[in-house]
Amino acid sequence: GAVVSQHPSRVICKSGTSVKIECRSLDFQATTMFWYRQFPKKSLMLMATSNEGSKATYEQGVEKDKFLINHASLTLSTLTVTSAHPEDSSFYICSASLRTSGEQFFGPGTRLTVL
Amino acid sequence: RKEVEQDPGPFNVPEGATVAFNCTYSNSASQSFFWYRQDCRKEPKLLMSVYSSGNEDGRFTAQLNRASQYISLLIRDSKLSDSATYLCVVNSGAGTYKYIFGTGTRLKVLA
């Protein structure tokens, strides 16, 4: 299957700092990438849909100025959590979608802990 | 009503048992259905897609009932390694690749 990488896998930062997470599709081109967040014992919640070369589409309740998404190429999307606070601590997972089938392949996730 | 609902479990079953999970979805326009498996603190991995006619992959059988808007997953001859959370996933409507995840059903297979 297609491979998606995420970097970093784990981040611990102080409150108020910004954190950038990268999502890469390694062996295919993904016109669409998705960003999810998962709190402990909860479901994955879609935060935004990232389309290459255009602005991301955010889900209701997700602040676009706080969660900046850039999808500059067909293999890379980045999520920046600006001015992170402890309530932003979560498991952030990206996925990349095959253009032909729409099937999503997930990255290994980034565990963010804000102190 | 949640868009995708699952019994959170946990389902504790002995090795070799057969176990079934159900999932209901609310959007009748959904066209793509999947079961994903998620291990603790890991990303979800596709277990199988679910087709209208039902499909089987080894010990796993998935069924779709469009009229009642539910999906099922049957696991036969459970193994210890089947212990995980099983996520029901539905696309959010016709022609869209957006996925809606259920909260997952936790399975523990006991020796």
PDB file of C-alpha atoms in Angstrom:
ATOM      1  CA  GLY A   1       0.000   0.000   0.000  1.00  0.00           C
ATOM      2  CA  ALA A   2       0.918   3.641  -0.258  1.00  0.00           C
ATOM      3  CA  VAL A   3       3.233   5.083   2.385  1.00  0.00           C
ATOM      4  CA  VAL A   4       2.664   8.288   4.298  1.00  0.00           C
ATOM      5  CA  SER A   5       5.187   9.690   6.721  1.00  0.00           C
ATOM      6  CA  GLN A   6       4.778  12.257   9.456  1.00  0.00           C
ATOM      7  CA  HIS A   7       7.403  14.260  11.258  1.00  0.00           C
ATOM      8  CA  PRO A   8       7.991  14.644  14.113  1.00  0.00           C
ATOM      9  CA  SER A   9       6.467  11.621  15.790  1.00  0.00           C
ATOM     10  CA  ARG A  10       6.447  13.276  19.182  1.00  0.00           C
ATOM     11  CA  VAL A  11       6.689  16.876  20.356  1.00  0.00           C
ATOM     12  CA  ILE A  12       6.804  18.322  23.831  1.00  0.00           C
ATOM     13  CA  CYS A  13       6.712  22.085  23.957  1.00  0.00           C
ATOM     14  CA  LYS A  14       5.981  24.981  26.247  1.00  0.00           C
ATOM     15  CA  SER A  15       2.699  26.830  26.157  1.00  0.00           C
ATOM     16  CA  GLY A  16       2.745  29.671  23.648  1.00  0.00           C
ATOM     17  CA  THR A  17       5.139  28.125  21.161  1.00  0.00           C
ATOM     18  CA  SER A  18       4.253  27.107  17.622  1.00  0.00           C
ATOM     19  CA  VAL A  19       4.689  23.577  16.359  1.00  0.00           C
ATOM     20  CA  LYS A  20       4.932  22.469  12.738  1.00  0.00           C
ATOM     21  CA  ILE A  21       3.999  18.947  11.681  1.00  0.00           C
ATOM     22  CA  GLU A  22       4.878  17.610   8.237  1.00  0.00           C
ATOM     23  CA  CYS A  23       2.948  14.998   6.302  1.00  0.00           C
ATOM     24  CA  ARG A  24       4.488  13.427   3.222  1.00  0.00           C
ATOM     25  CA  SER A  25       3.215  10.905   0.712  1.00  0.00           C
ATOM     26  CA  LEU A  26       6.340   8.941  -0.149  1.00  0.00           C
ATOM     27  CA  ASP A  27       5.425   6.930  -3.210  1.00  0.00           C
ATOM     28  CA  PHE A  28       2.415   8.634  -4.716  1.00  0.00           C
ATOM     29  CA  GLN A  29       1.065  12.071  -5.434  1.00  0.00           C
ATOM     30  CA  ALA A  30      -1.746  13.212  -3.203  1.00  0.00           C
ATOM     31  CA  THR A  31      -3.873  16.069  -4.396  1.00  0.00           C
ATOM     32  CA  THR A  32      -5.788  15.876  -1.140  1.00  0.00           C
ATOM     33  CA  MET A  33      -4.525  15.394   2.383  1.00  0.00           C
ATOM     34  CA  PHE A  34      -6.547  15.349   5.551  1.00  0.00           C
ATOM     35  CA  TRP A  35      -5.640  16.374   9.084  1.00  0.00           C
ATOM     36  CA  TYR A  36      -7.247  14.667  12.052  1.00  0.00           C
ATOM     37  CA  ARG A  37      -7.011  15.021  15.792  1.00  0.00           C
ATOM     38  CA  GLN A  38      -7.651  12.270  18.292  1.00  0.00           C
ATOM     39  CA  PHE A  39      -8.037  12.780  22.022  1.00  0.00           C
ATOM     40  CA  PRO A  40      -7.567   9.811  24.374  1.00  0.00           C
ATOM     41  CA  LYS A  41     -10.289   7.184  23.999  1.00  0.00           C
ATOM     42  CA  LYS A  42     -12.056   9.319  21.429  1.00  0.00           C
ATOM     43  CA  SER A  43     -12.598   8.990  17.715  1.00  0.00           C
ATOM     44  CA  LEU A  44     -10.535  10.638  15.024  1.00  0.00           C
ATOM     45  CA  MET A  45     -12.026  14.026  14.288  1.00  0.00           C
ATOM     46  CA  LEU A  46     -11.400  15.628  10.922  1.00  0.00           C
ATOM     47  CA  MET A  47      -9.900  19.073  11.328  1.00  0.00           C
ATOM     48  CA  ALA A  48      -9.369  20.144   7.754  1.00  0.00           C
ATOM     49  CA  THR A  49      -9.016  19.040   4.172  1.00  0.00           C
ATOM     50  CA  SER A  50      -5.861  20.192   2.475  1.00  0.00           C
ATOM     51  CA  ASN A  51      -5.819  20.577  -1.299  1.00  0.00           C
ATOM     52  CA  GLU A  52      -2.605  21.119  -3.188  1.00  0.00           C
ATOM     53  CA  GLY A  53      -2.276  24.680  -4.398  1.00  0.00           C
ATOM     54  CA  SER A  54      -5.390  26.017  -2.704  1.00  0.00           C
ATOM     55  CA  LYS A  55      -6.604  27.025   0.720  1.00  0.00           C
ATOM     56  CA  ALA A  56      -7.515  24.323   3.179  1.00  0.00           C
ATOM     57  CA  THR A  57     -11.133  23.670   4.069  1.00  0.00           C
ATOM     58  CA  TYR A  58     -11.671  23.632   7.816  1.00  0.00           C
ATOM     59  CA  GLU A  59     -14.342  21.733   9.706  1.00  0.00           C
ATOM     60  CA  GLN A  60     -16.781  23.571  11.891  1.00  0.00           C
ATOM     61  CA  GLY A  61     -15.239  24.609  15.180  1.00  0.00           C
ATOM     62  CA  VAL A  62     -11.620  24.424  14.000  1.00  0.00           C
ATOM     63  CA  GLU A  63      -9.864  27.776  14.050  1.00  0.00           C
ATOM     64  CA  LYS A  64      -8.044  28.344  10.787  1.00  0.00           C
ATOM     65  CA  ASP A  65      -5.800  31.018  12.292  1.00  0.00           C
ATOM     66  CA  LYS A  66      -4.676  28.650  15.008  1.00  0.00           C
ATOM     67  CA  PHE A  67      -4.160  25.587  12.836  1.00  0.00           C
ATOM     68  CA  LEU A  68      -2.352  26.777   9.739  1.00  0.00           C
ATOM     69  CA  ILE A  69      -2.257  24.347   6.859  1.00  0.00           C
ATOM     70  CA  ASN A  70      -0.031  24.583   3.825  1.00  0.00           C
ATOM     71  CA  HIS A  71      -0.110  22.122   0.947  1.00  0.00           C
ATOM     72  CA  ALA A  72       2.613  23.438  -1.306  1.00  0.00           C
ATOM     73  CA  SER A  73       3.299  20.295  -3.332  1.00  0.00           C
ATOM     74  CA  LEU A  74       1.644  17.025  -4.295  1.00  0.00           C
ATOM     75  CA  THR A  75       3.639  15.169  -1.661  1.00  0.00           C
ATOM     76  CA  LEU A  76       3.771  17.537   1.304  1.00  0.00           C
ATOM     77  CA  SER A  77       1.273  19.169   3.608  1.00  0.00           C
ATOM     78  CA  THR A  78       2.144  20.928   6.842  1.00  0.00           C
ATOM     79  CA  LEU A  79       0.058  21.725   9.910  1.00  0.00           C
ATOM     80  CA  THR A  80       1.269  24.456  12.214  1.00  0.00           C
ATOM     81  CA  VAL A  81      -0.286  24.708  15.647  1.00  0.00           C
ATOM     82  CA  THR A  82       0.251  28.353  16.546  1.00  0.00           C
ATOM     83  CA  SER A  83       0.592  29.510  20.144  1.00  0.00           C
ATOM     84  CA  ALA A  84      -0.058  26.022  21.440  1.00  0.00           C
ATOM     85  CA  HIS A  85      -1.783  25.571  24.792  1.00  0.00           C
ATOM     86  CA  PRO A  86      -2.197  22.487  26.988  1.00  0.00           C
ATOM     87  CA  GLU A  87      -5.682  21.852  25.583  1.00  0.00           C
ATOM     88  CA  ASP A  88      -4.067  21.405  22.156  1.00  0.00           C
ATOM     89  CA  SER A  89      -2.246  18.327  23.447  1.00  0.00           C
ATOM     90  CA  SER A  90      -3.477  15.504  21.276  1.00  0.00           C
ATOM     91  CA  PHE A  91      -2.589  12.911  18.661  1.00  0.00           C
ATOM     92  CA  TYR A  92      -2.485  14.570  15.240  1.00  0.00           C
ATOM     93  CA  ILE A  93      -2.768  12.258  12.253  1.00  0.00           C
ATOM     94  CA  CYS A  94      -2.626  13.084   8.580  1.00  0.00           C
ATOM     95  CA  SER A  95      -3.806  11.042   5.661  1.00  0.00           C
ATOM     96  CA  ALA A  96      -3.204  11.269   1.946  1.00  0.00           C
ATOM     97  CA  SER A  97      -5.804  10.347  -0.574  1.00  0.00           C
ATOM     98  CA  LEU A  98      -5.261   8.437  -3.777  1.00  0.00           C
ATOM     99  CA  ARG A  99      -6.588  10.481  -6.641  1.00  0.00           C
ATOM    100  CA  THR A 100      -8.063   7.455  -8.403  1.00  0.00           C
ATOM    101  CA  SER A 101      -9.922   5.694  -5.601  1.00  0.00           C
ATOM    102  CA  GLY A 102     -10.104   8.251  -2.831  1.00  0.00           C
ATOM    103  CA  GLU A 103      -8.741   5.681  -0.392  1.00  0.00           C
ATOM    104  CA  GLN A 104      -6.930   7.340   2.472  1.00  0.00           C
ATOM    105  CA  PHE A 105      -3.554   6.226   3.756  1.00  0.00           C
ATOM    106  CA  PHE A 106      -2.614   7.384   7.207  1.00  0.00           C
ATOM    107  CA  GLY A 107       0.625   8.698   8.572  1.00  0.00           C
ATOM    108  CA  PRO A 108       1.942   7.305  11.867  1.00  0.00           C
ATOM    109  CA  GLY A 109       0.726  10.335  13.787  1.00  0.00           C
ATOM    110  CA  THR A 110       2.336  13.046  15.888  1.00  0.00           C
ATOM    111  CA  ARG A 111       1.806  13.117  19.623  1.00  0.00           C
ATOM    112  CA  LEU A 112       1.823  16.708  20.831  1.00  0.00           C
ATOM    113  CA  THR A 113       2.176  17.526  24.491  1.00  0.00           C
ATOM    114  CA  VAL A 114       1.980  21.167  25.509  1.00  0.00           C
ATOM    115  CA  LEU A 115       3.224  21.913  29.015  1.00  0.00           C
TER     116      LEU A 115
ATOM    117  CA  ARG B   1     -27.617  11.363  16.545  1.00  0.00           C
ATOM    118  CA  LYS B   2     -23.968  10.721  15.787  1.00  0.00           C
ATOM    119  CA  GLU B   3     -23.056  10.297  12.145  1.00  0.00           C
ATOM    120  CA  VAL B   4     -21.388   6.962  12.797  1.00  0.00           C
ATOM    121  CA  GLU B   5     -22.211   4.987  15.919  1.00  0.00           C
ATOM    122  CA  GLN B   6     -20.487   1.983  17.398  1.00  0.00           C
ATOM    123  CA  ASP B   7     -20.694   0.109  20.669  1.00  0.00           C
ATOM    124  CA  PRO B   8     -17.438   1.090  22.414  1.00  0.00           C
ATOM    125  CA  GLY B   9     -17.110  -2.271  24.148  1.00  0.00           C
ATOM    126  CA  PRO B  10     -14.804  -3.654  25.350  1.00  0.00           C
ATOM    127  CA  PHE B  11     -15.621  -7.054  23.974  1.00  0.00           C
ATOM    128  CA  ASN B  12     -13.621  -9.637  25.917  1.00  0.00           C
ATOM    129  CA  VAL B  13     -13.571 -12.965  24.122  1.00  0.00           C
ATOM    130  CA  PRO B  14     -11.505 -16.145  24.450  1.00  0.00           C
ATOM    131  CA  GLU B  15      -9.130 -17.223  21.731  1.00  0.00           C
ATOM    132  CA  GLY B  16     -10.927 -19.075  18.982  1.00  0.00           C
ATOM    133  CA  ALA B  17     -14.239 -17.330  19.559  1.00  0.00           C
ATOM    134  CA  THR B  18     -16.321 -15.642  16.904  1.00  0.00           C
ATOM    135  CA  VAL B  19     -17.180 -12.013  17.544  1.00  0.00           C
ATOM    136  CA  ALA B  20     -19.299  -9.526  15.631  1.00  0.00           C
ATOM    137  CA  PHE B  21     -19.406  -5.742  15.658  1.00  0.00           C
ATOM    138  CA  ASN B  22     -22.102  -3.514  14.259  1.00  0.00           C
ATOM    139  CA  CYS B  23     -22.019   0.076  13.188  1.00  0.00           C
ATOM    140  CA  THR B  24     -24.809   2.397  12.115  1.00  0.00           C
ATOM    141  CA  TYR B  25     -24.517   5.510   9.999  1.00  0.00           C
ATOM    142  CA  SER B  26     -26.902   8.385   9.515  1.00  0.00           C
ATOM    143  CA  ASN B  27     -26.128   9.721   6.042  1.00  0.00           C
ATOM    144  CA  SER B  28     -28.033   7.740   3.440  1.00  0.00           C
ATOM    145  CA  ALA B  29     -25.900   9.349   0.714  1.00  0.00           C
ATOM    146  CA  SER B  30     -22.725   7.658   1.981  1.00  0.00           C
ATOM    147  CA  GLN B  31     -21.222   5.337  -0.587  1.00  0.00           C
ATOM    148  CA  SER B  32     -17.905   4.140   0.808  1.00  0.00           C
ATOM    149  CA  PHE B  33     -17.572   2.016   3.894  1.00  0.00           C
ATOM    150  CA  PHE B  34     -14.542   0.644   5.648  1.00  0.00           C
ATOM    151  CA  TRP B  35     -13.341  -1.116   8.733  1.00  0.00           C
ATOM    152  CA  TYR B  36     -10.061   0.139  10.137  1.00  0.00           C
ATOM    153  CA  ARG B  37      -8.026  -1.313  12.949  1.00  0.00           C
ATOM    154  CA  GLN B  38      -6.236   0.907  15.424  1.00  0.00           C
ATOM    155  CA  ASP B  39      -3.722  -0.350  17.934  1.00  0.00           C
ATOM    156  CA  CYS B  40      -3.023   1.627  21.070  1.00  0.00           C
ATOM    157  CA  ARG B  41      -1.272   4.928  20.327  1.00  0.00           C
ATOM    158  CA  LYS B  42      -0.917   4.071  16.637  1.00  0.00           C
ATOM    159  CA  GLU B  43      -2.484   5.292  13.433  1.00  0.00           C
ATOM    160  CA  PRO B  44      -5.518   3.508  11.934  1.00  0.00           C
ATOM    161  CA  LYS B  45      -4.798   0.835   9.355  1.00  0.00           C
ATOM    162  CA  LEU B  46      -7.274  -0.330   6.747  1.00  0.00           C
ATOM    163  CA  LEU B  47      -8.645  -3.761   7.589  1.00  0.00           C
ATOM    164  CA  MET B  48     -11.082  -4.040   4.718  1.00  0.00           C
ATOM    165  CA  SER B  49     -13.468  -2.129   2.541  1.00  0.00           C
ATOM    166  CA  VAL B  50     -17.128  -3.079   2.772  1.00  0.00           C
ATOM    167  CA  TYR B  51     -19.037  -3.872  -0.382  1.00  0.00           C
ATOM    168  CA  SER B  52     -22.763  -4.090  -0.947  1.00  0.00           C
ATOM    169  CA  SER B  53     -22.639  -7.794  -1.644  1.00  0.00           C
ATOM    170  CA  GLY B  54     -20.590  -8.481   1.468  1.00  0.00           C
ATOM    171  CA  ASN B  55     -16.988  -9.539   1.375  1.00  0.00           C
ATOM    172  CA  GLU B  56     -14.623 -11.835   3.158  1.00  0.00           C
ATOM    173  CA  ASP B  57     -10.914 -11.709   3.804  1.00  0.00           C
ATOM    174  CA  GLY B  58      -9.660 -14.750   5.617  1.00  0.00           C
ATOM    175  CA  ARG B  59     -11.217 -14.792   9.076  1.00  0.00           C
ATOM    176  CA  PHE B  60     -12.899 -11.435   8.555  1.00  0.00           C
ATOM    177  CA  THR B  61     -16.301 -10.907   6.947  1.00  0.00           C
ATOM    178  CA  ALA B  62     -17.908  -7.538   6.346  1.00  0.00           C
ATOM    179  CA  GLN B  63     -21.548  -6.901   5.508  1.00  0.00           C
ATOM    180  CA  LEU B  64     -23.425  -3.799   4.453  1.00  0.00           C
ATOM    181  CA  ASN B  65     -27.156  -3.229   4.854  1.00  0.00           C
ATOM    182  CA  ARG B  66     -28.020  -0.025   3.038  1.00  0.00           C
ATOM    183  CA  ALA B  67     -31.706  -0.162   3.855  1.00  0.00           C
ATOM    184  CA  SER B  68     -31.010  -0.203   7.586  1.00  0.00           C
ATOM    185  CA  GLN B  69     -27.804   1.795   7.268  1.00  0.00           C
ATOM    186  CA  TYR B  70     -25.597  -0.502   9.191  1.00  0.00           C
ATOM    187  CA  ILE B  71     -22.313  -2.285   8.644  1.00  0.00           C
ATOM    188  CA  SER B  72     -21.038  -5.339  10.396  1.00  0.00           C
ATOM    189  CA  LEU B  73     -17.702  -7.036  10.925  1.00  0.00           C
ATOM    190  CA  LEU B  74     -17.409 -10.685  11.871  1.00  0.00           C
ATOM    191  CA  ILE B  75     -14.156 -12.127  13.152  1.00  0.00           C
ATOM    192  CA  ARG B  76     -13.875 -15.893  13.291  1.00  0.00           C
ATOM    193  CA  ASP B  77     -11.337 -17.935  15.233  1.00  0.00           C
ATOM    194  CA  SER B  78     -10.112 -14.903  17.172  1.00  0.00           C
ATOM    195  CA  LYS B  79      -6.385 -14.586  17.791  1.00  0.00           C
ATOM    196  CA  LEU B  80      -4.615 -12.737  20.564  1.00  0.00           C
ATOM    197  CA  SER B  81      -3.217 -10.446  17.878  1.00  0.00           C
ATOM    198  CA  ASP B  82      -6.748  -9.368  16.941  1.00  0.00           C
ATOM    199  CA  SER B  83      -6.904  -7.341  20.160  1.00  0.00           C
ATOM    200  CA  ALA B  84      -7.317  -3.743  19.005  1.00  0.00           C
ATOM    201  CA  THR B  85      -9.923  -1.055  18.446  1.00  0.00           C
ATOM    202  CA  TYR B  86     -11.998  -1.499  15.305  1.00  0.00           C
ATOM    203  CA  LEU B  87     -13.146   1.691  13.647  1.00  0.00           C
ATOM    204  CA  CYS B  88     -16.143   1.919  11.391  1.00  0.00           C
ATOM    205  CA  VAL B  89     -15.553   4.531   8.691  1.00  0.00           C
ATOM    206  CA  VAL B  90     -18.045   6.021   6.271  1.00  0.00           C
ATOM    207  CA  ASN B  91     -17.579   8.687   3.653  1.00  0.00           C
ATOM    208  CA  SER B  92     -19.552  11.798   4.396  1.00  0.00           C
ATOM    209  CA  GLY B  93     -21.645  11.804   1.247  1.00  0.00           C
ATOM    210  CA  ALA B  94     -21.850  11.015  -2.426  1.00  0.00           C
ATOM    211  CA  GLY B  95     -18.756  11.927  -4.363  1.00  0.00           C
ATOM    212  CA  THR B  96     -16.695  12.987  -1.380  1.00  0.00           C
ATOM    213  CA  TYR B  97     -13.529  11.497   0.000  1.00  0.00           C
ATOM    214  CA  LYS B  98     -14.104  12.854   3.496  1.00  0.00           C
ATOM    215  CA  TYR B  99     -14.227  10.118   6.087  1.00  0.00           C
ATOM    216  CA  ILE B 100     -16.338  10.070   9.220  1.00  0.00           C
ATOM    217  CA  PHE B 101     -15.000   7.802  11.935  1.00  0.00           C
ATOM    218  CA  GLY B 102     -16.935   5.966  14.574  1.00  0.00           C
ATOM    219  CA  THR B 103     -15.558   6.006  18.095  1.00  0.00           C
ATOM    220  CA  GLY B 104     -14.392   2.444  17.696  1.00  0.00           C
ATOM    221  CA  THR B 105     -15.138  -0.877  19.328  1.00  0.00           C
ATOM    222  CA  ARG B 106     -12.451  -2.251  21.574  1.00  0.00           C
ATOM    223  CA  LEU B 107     -11.733  -5.973  21.334  1.00  0.00           C
ATOM    224  CA  LYS B 108      -9.681  -7.966  23.806  1.00  0.00           C
ATOM    225  CA  VAL B 109      -8.928 -11.548  22.938  1.00  0.00           C
ATOM    226  CA  LEU B 110      -7.988 -13.502  26.031  1.00  0.00           C
ATOM    227  CA  ALA B 111      -5.710 -16.526  26.234  1.00  0.00           C
TER     228      ALA B 111
END
